[in-house]
Amino acid sequence: MSGWLLRIVAAPLLLLAERTLLDDYKQALDGSAAQNEAVLKEREQSYAQAPTDQNRMRLAIALGFGKGTAVDTRRALQLFDDESNVVGVLHSDDARLAGLFAAVLRERLQNAVKVADAAKQMESERLRADELQKKLDALKSIEKSLRKR
């Protein structure tokens, strides 16, 4: 069967698969930590039993976008990268979607680093302001004592 014909025949199934992935993404963002932990456990088992592209993507979404202690962004990125490197007529949409999810995760990681750096800088500035305030208070105290003399 030629590539374009295979793509036409498989299109409804691919749309359903992509819809499932987007639903998983929404569930990961909206779910509680406990719900996401349970989903992640299920996705790990599914992927271990059948390491298909679909199960790889579903696991990567749970790992990268869920909440809880088992979230593993680095592993999710690796799974997304593995998927985005798959070639073939039926895999191009999945590869693009995996690339998009990976880009979002990388952006999140970069933003987390920026936020952490800003928090460190803010704490440093707060300590400096406290130090300067103490010096100002000491100078005011000296000024008061000189006026009393």
PDB file of C-alpha atoms in Angstrom:
ATOM      1  CA  MET A   1       0.000   0.000   0.000  1.00  0.00           C
ATOM      2  CA  SER A   2       1.465   3.388  -0.913  1.00  0.00           C
ATOM      3  CA  GLY A   3       2.294   5.945   1.773  1.00  0.00           C
ATOM      4  CA  TRP A   4      -0.459   8.414   0.961  1.00  0.00           C
ATOM      5  CA  LEU A   5      -3.131   5.692   0.798  1.00  0.00           C
ATOM      6  CA  LEU A   6      -1.961   4.231   4.083  1.00  0.00           C
ATOM      7  CA  ARG A   7      -2.111   7.698   5.610  1.00  0.00           C
ATOM      8  CA  ILE A   8      -5.698   8.217   4.411  1.00  0.00           C
ATOM      9  CA  VAL A   9      -6.842   4.856   5.725  1.00  0.00           C
ATOM     10  CA  ALA A  10      -5.058   5.323   9.044  1.00  0.00           C
ATOM     11  CA  ALA A  11      -6.014   9.004   9.541  1.00  0.00           C
ATOM     12  CA  PRO A  12      -9.053   8.389  11.800  1.00  0.00           C
ATOM     13  CA  LEU A  13      -7.008   6.075  14.012  1.00  0.00           C
ATOM     14  CA  LEU A  14      -4.181   8.605  14.210  1.00  0.00           C
ATOM     15  CA  LEU A  15      -6.606  11.367  15.163  1.00  0.00           C
ATOM     16  CA  LEU A  16      -8.024   9.171  17.918  1.00  0.00           C
ATOM     17  CA  ALA A  17      -4.507   8.416  19.167  1.00  0.00           C
ATOM     18  CA  GLU A  18      -3.592  12.114  19.175  1.00  0.00           C
ATOM     19  CA  ARG A  19      -6.839  12.937  20.973  1.00  0.00           C
ATOM     20  CA  THR A  20      -5.951  10.338  23.621  1.00  0.00           C
ATOM     21  CA  LEU A  21      -2.532  11.957  24.067  1.00  0.00           C
ATOM     22  CA  LEU A  22      -4.049  15.416  24.416  1.00  0.00           C
ATOM     23  CA  ASP A  23      -6.566  14.068  26.937  1.00  0.00           C
ATOM     24  CA  ASP A  24      -3.670  12.519  28.884  1.00  0.00           C
ATOM     25  CA  TYR A  25      -1.898  15.880  28.819  1.00  0.00           C
ATOM     26  CA  LYS A  26      -4.973  17.675  30.176  1.00  0.00           C
ATOM     27  CA  GLN A  27      -5.420  15.013  32.858  1.00  0.00           C
ATOM     28  CA  ALA A  28      -1.771  15.362  33.904  1.00  0.00           C
ATOM     29  CA  LEU A  29      -2.124  19.126  34.249  1.00  0.00           C
ATOM     30  CA  ASP A  30      -5.484  19.044  36.022  1.00  0.00           C
ATOM     31  CA  GLY A  31      -5.099  15.944  38.201  1.00  0.00           C
ATOM     32  CA  SER A  32      -4.027  15.855  41.810  1.00  0.00           C
ATOM     33  CA  ALA A  33      -0.687  14.412  42.860  1.00  0.00           C
ATOM     34  CA  ALA A  34      -2.390  11.206  44.044  1.00  0.00           C
ATOM     35  CA  GLN A  35      -4.281  10.801  40.768  1.00  0.00           C
ATOM     36  CA  ASN A  36      -1.142  11.416  38.755  1.00  0.00           C
ATOM     37  CA  GLU A  37       0.837   8.905  40.821  1.00  0.00           C
ATOM     38  CA  ALA A  38      -1.802   6.253  40.056  1.00  0.00           C
ATOM     39  CA  VAL A  39      -1.857   7.157  36.343  1.00  0.00           C
ATOM     40  CA  LEU A  40       1.934   7.065  36.209  1.00  0.00           C
ATOM     41  CA  LYS A  41       2.003   3.593  37.741  1.00  0.00           C
ATOM     42  CA  GLU A  42      -0.538   2.414  35.151  1.00  0.00           C
ATOM     43  CA  ARG A  43       1.442   3.992  32.291  1.00  0.00           C
ATOM     44  CA  GLU A  44       4.680   2.371  33.506  1.00  0.00           C
ATOM     45  CA  GLN A  45       2.987  -1.040  33.512  1.00  0.00           C
ATOM     46  CA  SER A  46       1.445  -0.517  30.076  1.00  0.00           C
ATOM     47  CA  TYR A  47       4.763   0.530  28.594  1.00  0.00           C
ATOM     48  CA  ALA A  48       6.595  -2.387  30.218  1.00  0.00           C
ATOM     49  CA  GLN A  49       4.045  -4.858  28.808  1.00  0.00           C
ATOM     50  CA  ALA A  50       3.810  -3.278  25.360  1.00  0.00           C
ATOM     51  CA  PRO A  51       6.482  -0.689  24.512  1.00  0.00           C
ATOM     52  CA  THR A  52       4.525   0.842  21.636  1.00  0.00           C
ATOM     53  CA  ASP A  53       4.877   4.413  20.406  1.00  0.00           C
ATOM     54  CA  GLN A  54       1.502   5.276  21.929  1.00  0.00           C
ATOM     55  CA  ASN A  55       2.443   3.833  25.326  1.00  0.00           C
ATOM     56  CA  ARG A  56       5.817   5.605  25.184  1.00  0.00           C
ATOM     57  CA  MET A  57       4.088   8.939  24.592  1.00  0.00           C
ATOM     58  CA  ARG A  58       1.503   8.339  27.300  1.00  0.00           C
ATOM     59  CA  LEU A  59       4.232   7.458  29.798  1.00  0.00           C
ATOM     60  CA  ALA A  60       6.292  10.489  28.810  1.00  0.00           C
ATOM     61  CA  ILE A  61       3.276  12.770  29.315  1.00  0.00           C
ATOM     62  CA  ALA A  62       2.640  11.311  32.782  1.00  0.00           C
ATOM     63  CA  LEU A  63       6.322  11.628  33.694  1.00  0.00           C
ATOM     64  CA  GLY A  64       6.769  15.129  32.374  1.00  0.00           C
ATOM     65  CA  PHE A  65       3.535  16.939  33.093  1.00  0.00           C
ATOM     66  CA  GLY A  66       2.059  15.199  36.122  1.00  0.00           C
ATOM     67  CA  LYS A  67       2.365  16.188  39.738  1.00  0.00           C
ATOM     68  CA  GLY A  68       3.887  14.236  42.588  1.00  0.00           C
ATOM     69  CA  THR A  69       7.192  12.809  43.650  1.00  0.00           C
ATOM     70  CA  ALA A  70       7.565  10.348  40.771  1.00  0.00           C
ATOM     71  CA  VAL A  71       7.641  13.040  38.082  1.00  0.00           C
ATOM     72  CA  ASP A  72      10.837  12.671  36.062  1.00  0.00           C
ATOM     73  CA  THR A  73      11.245  15.410  33.498  1.00  0.00           C
ATOM     74  CA  ARG A  74      14.607  14.148  32.251  1.00  0.00           C
ATOM     75  CA  ARG A  75      13.201  10.683  31.529  1.00  0.00           C
ATOM     76  CA  ALA A  76      10.140  12.215  29.880  1.00  0.00           C
ATOM     77  CA  LEU A  77      12.386  14.264  27.614  1.00  0.00           C
ATOM     78  CA  GLN A  78      14.322  11.139  26.658  1.00  0.00           C
ATOM     79  CA  LEU A  79      11.092   9.307  25.782  1.00  0.00           C
ATOM     80  CA  PHE A  80       9.815  12.277  23.762  1.00  0.00           C
ATOM     81  CA  ASP A  81      13.152  12.533  21.972  1.00  0.00           C
ATOM     82  CA  ASP A  82      13.056   8.794  21.201  1.00  0.00           C
ATOM     83  CA  GLU A  83       9.587   9.232  19.727  1.00  0.00           C
ATOM     84  CA  SER A  84      10.450  12.338  17.738  1.00  0.00           C
ATOM     85  CA  ASN A  85      13.344  10.462  16.113  1.00  0.00           C
ATOM     86  CA  VAL A  86      11.073   7.697  14.765  1.00  0.00           C
ATOM     87  CA  VAL A  87      10.663   8.020  11.010  1.00  0.00           C
ATOM     88  CA  GLY A  88       7.935   6.791   8.726  1.00  0.00           C
ATOM     89  CA  VAL A  89       4.685   7.865   7.162  1.00  0.00           C
ATOM     90  CA  LEU A  90       2.543   6.998  10.171  1.00  0.00           C
ATOM     91  CA  HIS A  91       4.951   8.434  12.707  1.00  0.00           C
ATOM     92  CA  SER A  92       5.380  11.982  11.411  1.00  0.00           C
ATOM     93  CA  ASP A  93       2.434  13.411  13.387  1.00  0.00           C
ATOM     94  CA  ASP A  94       3.489  11.593  16.550  1.00  0.00           C
ATOM     95  CA  ALA A  95       7.043  12.801  16.046  1.00  0.00           C
ATOM     96  CA  ARG A  96       5.891  16.409  15.717  1.00  0.00           C
ATOM     97  CA  LEU A  97       3.676  16.079  18.787  1.00  0.00           C
ATOM     98  CA  ALA A  98       6.548  14.526  20.747  1.00  0.00           C
ATOM     99  CA  GLY A  99       8.783  17.382  19.630  1.00  0.00           C
ATOM    100  CA  LEU A 100       6.191  19.901  20.798  1.00  0.00           C
ATOM    101  CA  PHE A 101       5.843  18.237  24.212  1.00  0.00           C
ATOM    102  CA  ALA A 102       9.645  18.086  24.540  1.00  0.00           C
ATOM    103  CA  ALA A 103       9.915  21.783  23.685  1.00  0.00           C
ATOM    104  CA  VAL A 104       7.345  22.643  26.346  1.00  0.00           C
ATOM    105  CA  LEU A 105       9.234  20.607  28.946  1.00  0.00           C
ATOM    106  CA  ARG A 106      12.555  22.192  28.010  1.00  0.00           C
ATOM    107  CA  GLU A 107      10.980  25.633  28.302  1.00  0.00           C
ATOM    108  CA  ARG A 108       9.637  24.699  31.738  1.00  0.00           C
ATOM    109  CA  LEU A 109      13.084  23.553  32.839  1.00  0.00           C
ATOM    110  CA  GLN A 110      14.662  26.788  31.622  1.00  0.00           C
ATOM    111  CA  ASN A 111      12.009  28.846  33.387  1.00  0.00           C
ATOM    112  CA  ALA A 112      12.493  26.878  36.615  1.00  0.00           C
ATOM    113  CA  VAL A 113      16.215  27.657  36.503  1.00  0.00           C
ATOM    114  CA  LYS A 114      15.477  31.346  35.881  1.00  0.00           C
ATOM    115  CA  VAL A 115      13.025  31.437  38.786  1.00  0.00           C
ATOM    116  CA  ALA A 116      15.538  29.735  41.093  1.00  0.00           C
ATOM    117  CA  ASP A 117      18.244  32.199  40.051  1.00  0.00           C
ATOM    118  CA  ALA A 118      15.894  35.137  40.614  1.00  0.00           C
ATOM    119  CA  ALA A 119      14.948  33.787  44.049  1.00  0.00           C
ATOM    120  CA  LYS A 120      18.642  33.492  45.001  1.00  0.00           C
ATOM    121  CA  GLN A 121      19.301  37.021  43.791  1.00  0.00           C
ATOM    122  CA  MET A 122      16.280  38.327  45.673  1.00  0.00           C
ATOM    123  CA  GLU A 123      17.443  36.650  48.884  1.00  0.00           C
ATOM    124  CA  SER A 124      20.916  38.122  48.399  1.00  0.00           C
ATOM    125  CA  GLU A 125      19.418  41.586  47.894  1.00  0.00           C
ATOM    126  CA  ARG A 126      17.230  41.160  50.983  1.00  0.00           C
ATOM    127  CA  LEU A 127      20.283  40.256  53.079  1.00  0.00           C
ATOM    128  CA  ARG A 128      22.128  43.283  51.706  1.00  0.00           C
ATOM    129  CA  ALA A 129      19.157  45.536  52.490  1.00  0.00           C
ATOM    130  CA  ASP A 130      19.032  44.160  56.053  1.00  0.00           C
ATOM    131  CA  GLU A 131      22.757  44.832  56.444  1.00  0.00           C
ATOM    132  CA  LEU A 132      22.383  48.386  55.156  1.00  0.00           C
ATOM    133  CA  GLN A 133      19.397  48.962  57.440  1.00  0.00           C
ATOM    134  CA  LYS A 134      21.473  47.889  60.453  1.00  0.00           C
ATOM    135  CA  LYS A 135      24.228  50.311  59.436  1.00  0.00           C
ATOM    136  CA  LEU A 136      21.685  53.106  59.015  1.00  0.00           C
ATOM    137  CA  ASP A 137      20.193  52.364  62.427  1.00  0.00           C
ATOM    138  CA  ALA A 138      23.684  52.444  63.964  1.00  0.00           C
ATOM    139  CA  LEU A 139      24.397  55.803  62.302  1.00  0.00           C
ATOM    140  CA  LYS A 140      21.088  57.206  63.570  1.00  0.00           C
ATOM    141  CA  SER A 141      21.973  56.013  67.055  1.00  0.00           C
ATOM    142  CA  ILE A 142      25.375  57.698  66.863  1.00  0.00           C
ATOM    143  CA  GLU A 143      23.728  60.897  65.583  1.00  0.00           C
ATOM    144  CA  LYS A 144      21.257  60.877  68.504  1.00  0.00           C
ATOM    145  CA  SER A 145      24.024  60.385  71.042  1.00  0.00           C
ATOM    146  CA  LEU A 146      26.011  63.269  69.513  1.00  0.00           C
ATOM    147  CA  ARG A 147      22.989  65.585  69.705  1.00  0.00           C
ATOM    148  CA  LYS A 148      22.498  64.767  73.369  1.00  0.00           C
ATOM    149  CA  ARG A 149      26.053  65.855  74.161  1.00  0.00           C
TER     150      ARG A 149
END
